[in-house]
CSV table of C-alpha atoms in Angstrom, one decimal:
chain,number,residue,atom,x,y,z
A,24,ALA,CA,0.0,0.0,0.0
A,25,ASN,CA,1.1,3.5,-0.8
A,26,VAL,CA,1.3,5.6,2.4
A,27,LEU,CA,0.7,8.8,0.5
A,28,GLY,CA,-2.6,7.7,-1.1
A,29,ASP,CA,-3.7,7.5,-4.7
A,30,ASP,CA,-5.2,11.0,-4.7
A,31,ASP,CA,-2.4,12.8,-2.9
A,32,GLY,CA,-1.6,15.0,-5.9
A,33,VAL,CA,2.0,13.9,-5.7
A,34,PRO,CA,2.6,11.6,-8.6
A,35,ASP,CA,6.4,11.1,-8.4
A,36,VAL,CA,6.8,9.8,-4.8
A,37,GLU,CA,5.5,6.7,-3.1
A,38,LEU,CA,5.6,5.4,0.5
A,39,THR,CA,4.3,2.0,1.1
A,40,CYS,CA,3.4,0.1,4.2
A,41,SER,CA,6.4,-2.1,3.5
A,42,ASP,CA,8.6,1.1,3.5
A,43,VAL,CA,7.2,2.3,6.8
A,44,SER,CA,8.0,-1.1,8.4
A,45,MET,CA,11.5,-1.6,6.9
A,46,TYR,CA,12.8,1.9,7.6
A,47,THR,CA,11.3,2.4,11.0
A,48,GLU,CA,12.9,0.9,14.1
A,49,GLU,CA,10.7,-1.4,16.3
A,50,GLY,CA,10.1,0.3,19.7
A,51,SER,CA,10.7,3.8,18.4
A,52,ASP,CA,8.1,6.6,18.9
A,53,MET,CA,7.6,6.7,15.1
A,54,CYS,CA,6.9,2.9,15.1
A,55,ASN,CA,4.3,3.3,17.9
A,56,PHE,CA,2.8,6.2,15.9
A,57,ALA,CA,2.6,4.0,12.8
A,58,LYS,CA,0.9,1.2,14.7
A,59,ASN,CA,-1.8,3.5,15.9
A,60,GLU,CA,-2.2,5.6,12.7
A,61,VAL,CA,-1.7,3.3,9.7
A,62,SER,CA,-2.6,-0.2,10.8
A,63,ASP,CA,-6.1,0.1,9.4
A,64,THR,CA,-4.7,0.7,6.0
A,65,CYS,CA,-1.7,-1.6,6.2
A,66,CYS,CA,-3.0,-4.7,8.0
A,67,VAL,CA,-5.0,-7.7,6.7
A,68,ALA,CA,-7.0,-9.4,9.5
A,69,ALA,CA,-6.2,-13.0,10.3
A,70,GLY,CA,-9.4,-14.1,8.6
A,71,GLY,CA,-8.3,-12.6,5.4
A,72,ALA,CA,-10.5,-9.5,5.3
A,73,SER,CA,-8.4,-6.5,4.3
A,74,GLN,CA,-8.9,-3.2,6.2
A,75,SER,CA,-8.9,-0.8,3.3
A,76,GLY,CA,-9.3,2.5,5.2
A,77,ALA,CA,-9.3,4.1,8.6
A,78,GLY,CA,-13.0,4.3,8.5
A,79,ASN,CA,-13.3,0.6,9.3
A,80,ALA,CA,-11.9,1.1,12.7
A,81,THR,CA,-13.8,4.2,13.6
A,82,GLU,CA,-17.4,3.1,13.4
A,83,ALA,CA,-17.6,2.6,17.2
A,84,ASP,CA,-15.3,5.5,18.2
A,85,PRO,CA,-15.0,8.1,15.4
A,86,CYS,CA,-13.2,11.4,15.8
A,87,ARG,CA,-15.8,14.1,16.1
A,88,ILE,CA,-14.9,17.8,15.7
A,89,CYS,CA,-17.6,20.4,15.9
A,90,ALA,CA,-20.1,17.9,17.2
A,91,ASN,CA,-22.8,20.6,17.4
A,92,GLY,CA,-22.2,21.8,13.9
A,93,VAL,CA,-20.2,24.6,12.1
A,94,THR,CA,-20.9,28.1,13.4
A,95,ILE,CA,-18.9,30.1,10.8
A,96,ASP,CA,-19.2,30.6,7.0
A,97,THR,CA,-19.1,27.0,5.8
A,98,ASP,CA,-17.5,28.0,2.5
A,99,VAL,CA,-14.3,29.5,4.1
A,100,THR,CA,-11.2,27.8,2.8
A,101,LEU,CA,-9.0,26.1,5.4
A,102,PRO,CA,-5.4,24.9,5.4
A,103,ASP,CA,-5.4,21.4,3.9
A,104,PHE,CA,-9.2,21.3,3.3
A,105,ASP,CA,-11.7,23.1,1.0
A,106,ASN,CA,-14.0,24.0,3.9
A,107,CYS,CA,-15.1,23.1,7.4
A,108,LYS,CA,-17.5,20.4,6.2
A,109,GLU,CA,-14.7,18.5,4.5
A,110,ALA,CA,-12.5,18.8,7.6
A,111,ILE,CA,-15.2,17.3,9.8
A,112,GLU,CA,-15.8,14.5,7.3
A,113,GLN,CA,-12.1,13.6,7.1
A,114,ALA,CA,-11.8,13.6,10.9
A,115,SER,CA,-14.5,11.0,11.1
A,116,PHE,CA,-12.2,8.5,9.3
A,117,HIS,CA,-9.9,8.5,12.3
A,118,THR,CA,-10.6,7.1,15.8
A,119,ALA,CA,-11.2,9.5,18.7
A,120,SER,CA,-8.0,8.4,20.5
A,121,SER,CA,-5.7,8.8,17.4
A,122,GLU,CA,-3.0,11.4,17.1
A,123,MET,CA,-4.6,12.6,13.9
A,124,CYS,CA,-7.8,13.3,15.7
A,125,PHE,CA,-5.9,15.3,18.3
A,126,GLN,CA,-4.2,17.4,15.6
A,127,MET,CA,-7.5,18.1,13.9
A,128,GLU,CA,-9.1,19.6,17.0
A,129,ILE,CA,-7.5,22.9,16.0
A,130,TYR,CA,-10.2,23.1,13.3
A,131,GLU,CA,-12.8,23.6,16.1
A,132,VAL,CA,-11.2,27.1,16.7
A,133,LEU,CA,-11.7,27.9,13.0
A,134,CYS,CA,-15.1,26.2,12.4
A,135,CYS,CA,-17.0,26.2,15.6
A,136,PRO,CA,-15.3,28.4,18.2
A,137,VAL,CA,-16.6,28.4,21.7
A,138,LEU,CA,-15.2,30.9,24.3
A,139,ALA,CA,-13.1,29.1,26.9
A,140,THR,CA,-14.2,29.4,30.6
A,141,VAL,CA,-10.5,29.9,31.4
A,142,PRO,CA,-8.5,31.0,28.3
A,143,CYS,CA,-5.3,29.3,27.5
A,144,SER,CA,-2.2,31.2,28.7
A,145,ILE,CA,0.0,30.6,25.7
A,146,CYS,CA,2.9,32.8,26.9
A,147,PRO,CA,5.3,32.3,29.8
A,148,GLU,CA,4.6,34.4,32.9
A,149,GLY,CA,5.9,37.9,32.3
A,150,ASP,CA,5.7,37.8,28.5
A,151,ARG,CA,2.8,39.3,26.7
A,152,ILE,CA,0.8,37.8,23.8
A,153,HIS,CA,1.0,39.2,20.3
A,154,GLU,CA,-2.7,39.0,19.8
A,155,GLU,CA,-2.9,39.7,16.1
A,156,ALA,CA,-0.1,37.4,15.0
A,157,ASN,CA,-1.3,34.8,12.5
A,158,VAL,CA,-0.5,31.3,13.8
A,159,LEU,CA,-1.0,30.0,10.2
A,160,GLY,CA,1.8,32.2,8.9
A,161,ASP,CA,1.7,34.8,6.2
A,162,ASP,CA,2.6,32.3,3.5
A,163,ASP,CA,0.1,29.6,4.3
A,164,GLY,CA,-1.4,29.9,0.8
A,165,VAL,CA,-4.9,30.3,2.3
A,166,PRO,CA,-5.7,34.0,1.9
A,167,ASP,CA,-9.3,33.9,3.3
A,168,VAL,CA,-8.7,32.4,6.7
A,169,GLU,CA,-6.7,33.7,9.7
A,170,LEU,CA,-6.1,32.2,13.1
A,171,THR,CA,-4.7,34.7,15.5
A,172,CYS,CA,-2.9,34.1,18.7
A,173,SER,CA,-5.8,35.8,20.5
A,174,ASP,CA,-8.2,33.3,18.9
A,175,VAL,CA,-6.1,30.3,20.1
A,176,SER,CA,-6.0,31.7,23.6
A,177,MET,CA,-9.7,32.7,23.9
A,178,TYR,CA,-11.1,29.5,22.3
A,179,THR,CA,-8.8,27.0,24.0
A,180,GLU,CA,-9.4,25.9,27.6
A,181,GLU,CA,-6.5,26.3,30.0
A,182,GLY,CA,-5.1,22.9,31.1
A,183,SER,CA,-6.4,21.1,28.0
A,184,ASP,CA,-4.2,19.0,25.8
A,185,MET,CA,-4.7,21.5,23.0
A,186,CYS,CA,-3.6,24.4,25.2
A,187,ASN,CA,-0.5,22.5,26.2
A,188,PHE,CA,0.2,21.8,22.5
A,189,ALA,CA,-0.3,25.5,21.7
A,190,LYS,CA,2.1,26.5,24.5
A,191,ASN,CA,4.8,24.3,22.9
A,192,GLU,CA,4.1,25.0,19.2
A,193,VAL,CA,3.0,28.6,18.8
A,194,SER,CA,4.5,30.5,21.7
A,195,ASP,CA,7.5,31.6,19.5
A,196,THR,CA,5.0,33.3,17.1
A,197,CYS,CA,2.6,34.6,19.7
A,198,CYS,CA,4.8,35.8,22.6
A,199,VAL,CA,6.7,39.0,23.2
A,200,ALA,CA,9.5,38.7,25.7
A,201,ALA,CA,9.4,40.7,28.9
A,202,GLY,CA,12.1,42.9,27.6
A,203,GLY,CA,9.9,43.9,24.6
A,204,ALA,CA,11.7,41.9,21.9
A,205,SER,CA,9.1,40.1,19.7
A,206,GLN,CA,9.7,36.6,18.7
A,207,SER,CA,8.6,36.7,15.1
A,208,GLY,CA,9.1,33.1,14.1
A,209,ALA,CA,9.8,29.6,15.4
A,210,GLY,CA,13.4,29.9,14.2
A,211,ASN,CA,14.3,32.2,17.1
A,212,ALA,CA,13.8,29.4,19.7
A,213,THR,CA,15.5,26.7,17.7
A,214,GLU,CA,19.1,28.0,17.5
A,215,ALA,CA,20.3,25.8,20.4
A,216,ASP,CA,18.1,22.8,19.7
A,217,PRO,CA,16.8,22.7,16.1
A,218,CYS,CA,14.8,19.8,14.7
A,219,ARG,CA,17.1,17.9,12.4
A,220,ILE,CA,15.8,15.4,9.9
A,221,CYS,CA,18.2,13.6,7.5
A,222,ALA,CA,21.2,14.9,9.6
A,223,ASN,CA,23.6,13.0,7.2
A,224,GLY,CA,22.0,14.4,4.1
A,225,VAL,CA,19.4,13.3,1.5
A,226,THR,CA,20.0,9.9,-0.1
A,227,ILE,CA,17.3,10.0,-2.8
A,228,ASP,CA,16.6,12.2,-5.8
A,229,THR,CA,16.5,15.7,-4.2
A,230,ASP,CA,14.0,17.0,-6.8
A,231,VAL,CA,11.3,14.4,-5.9
A,232,THR,CA,8.1,16.2,-4.9
A,233,LEU,CA,6.7,15.5,-1.4
A,234,PRO,CA,3.4,16.0,0.3
A,235,ASP,CA,3.4,19.6,1.7
A,236,PHE,CA,6.8,20.4,0.3
A,237,ASP,CA,8.4,20.9,-3.1
A,238,ASN,CA,11.3,18.6,-2.3
A,239,CYS,CA,13.4,17.0,0.5
A,240,LYS,CA,15.6,20.1,0.9
A,241,GLU,CA,12.6,22.3,1.6
A,242,ALA,CA,11.3,19.8,4.2
A,243,ILE,CA,14.6,19.7,6.0
A,244,GLU,CA,14.8,23.5,6.0
A,245,GLN,CA,11.3,23.9,7.4
A,246,ALA,CA,12.0,21.3,10.1
A,247,SER,CA,14.9,23.4,11.3
A,248,PHE,CA,12.5,26.2,12.3
A,249,HIS,CA,11.1,23.9,15.0
A,250,THR,CA,12.7,22.7,18.2
A,251,ALA,CA,13.8,19.1,18.4
A,252,SER,CA,11.4,18.4,21.2
A,253,SER,CA,8.3,19.8,19.4
A,254,GLU,CA,5.3,17.8,18.2
A,255,MET,CA,6.0,19.2,14.7
A,256,CYS,CA,9.5,17.8,14.7
A,257,PHE,CA,8.2,14.4,15.6
A,258,GLN,CA,5.6,14.6,12.8
A,259,MET,CA,8.2,15.5,10.3
A,260,GLU,CA,10.4,12.5,11.1
A,261,ILE,CA,8.3,10.6,8.5
A,262,TYR,CA,10.2,12.5,5.8
A,263,GLU,CA,13.3,10.6,6.8
A,264,VAL,CA,11.7,7.4,5.3
A,265,LEU,CA,11.1,9.4,2.1
A,266,CYS,CA,14.3,11.4,1.9
A,267,CYS,CA,17.1,9.5,3.7
A,268,PRO,CA,15.8,5.9,4.3
A,269,VAL,CA,17.9,3.6,6.5
A,270,LEU,CA,17.0,0.0,6.9
A,271,ALA,CA,15.9,-0.7,10.5
A,272,THR,CA,17.9,-3.2,12.5
A,273,VAL,CA,14.5,-4.5,13.8
A,274,PRO,CA,11.7,-3.5,11.4
A,275,CYS,CA,8.6,-2.0,12.9
A,276,SER,CA,5.8,-4.6,13.3
A,277,ILE,CA,2.9,-2.4,12.3
A,278,CYS,CA,0.2,-5.1,12.4
A,279,PRO,CA,-1.1,-7.0,15.4
A,280,GLU,CA,0.1,-10.5,15.9
A,281,GLY,CA,-1.6,-12.9,13.6
A,282,ASP,CA,-2.5,-10.3,10.9
A,283,ARG,CA,-0.3,-9.8,7.8
A,284,ILE,CA,0.9,-6.6,6.3
A,285,HIS,CA,-0.5,-5.3,3.0
A,286,GLU,CA,2.9,-4.3,1.8
A,287,GLU,CA,1.7,-2.2,-1.2
A,288,ALA,CA,-1.2,-0.5,0.6
A,289,ASN,CA,-1.5,3.3,0.6
A,290,VAL,CA,-1.2,4.8,4.1
A,291,LEU,CA,-1.6,8.6,4.1
A,292,GLY,CA,-4.3,8.9,1.4
A,293,ASP,CA,-6.2,12.2,1.1
A,294,ASP,CA,-9.3,10.6,-0.1
């Protein structure tokens, strides 16, 4: 199966379930992530019935965002999706306990915002929030949607997992240091501990087009704007399988014992 899906719009790159297994070390965080996120696509049950998509595992426990419906203009274009309705539908193909469901909760701030009882304090004590800074960036390619630091704070409950995620991921964009110097981008916080993927260089065709990036060089550069301990750095480690694959000493056993891997199946499809 191709991890990138048949409709990913990236015709010159492929990542199969077999690739994920062979180039991901058993016991690593990325292997555990793969077992949770791609087993529905990659694994064939002991009885022989193939699980062709994440939806098969989500009927009893689907990921629900905006459970009470969309409360903004439903035609507004979002990052990664045409509109809120599409984002909600795609979320339902994942289980409520999955990492992907957690990541997609941010769309609730865009599609069905509810004021927090206790707003999330994104910035460290003593710093002030840059309320109008756009968390999505100025070059997100989505001109008609904006998510400000103020939005993230006001519509995210203090103490929630999403608030803790925001404190780690967007504070560099949102916070102005006590001395008055504004942190204008994640790169400012990464000089001492940058996220490094493919530390020894790219070992495939450097011009190959990737999901989200034009090529491996761009993916590596973008990773360096995040800290090594950030959630974004962890997510971007998958590009090492695409850009600088190294055979695992003990390949990741994606599938439960007794099931077999659908080696050519497509894992990260957009359909």
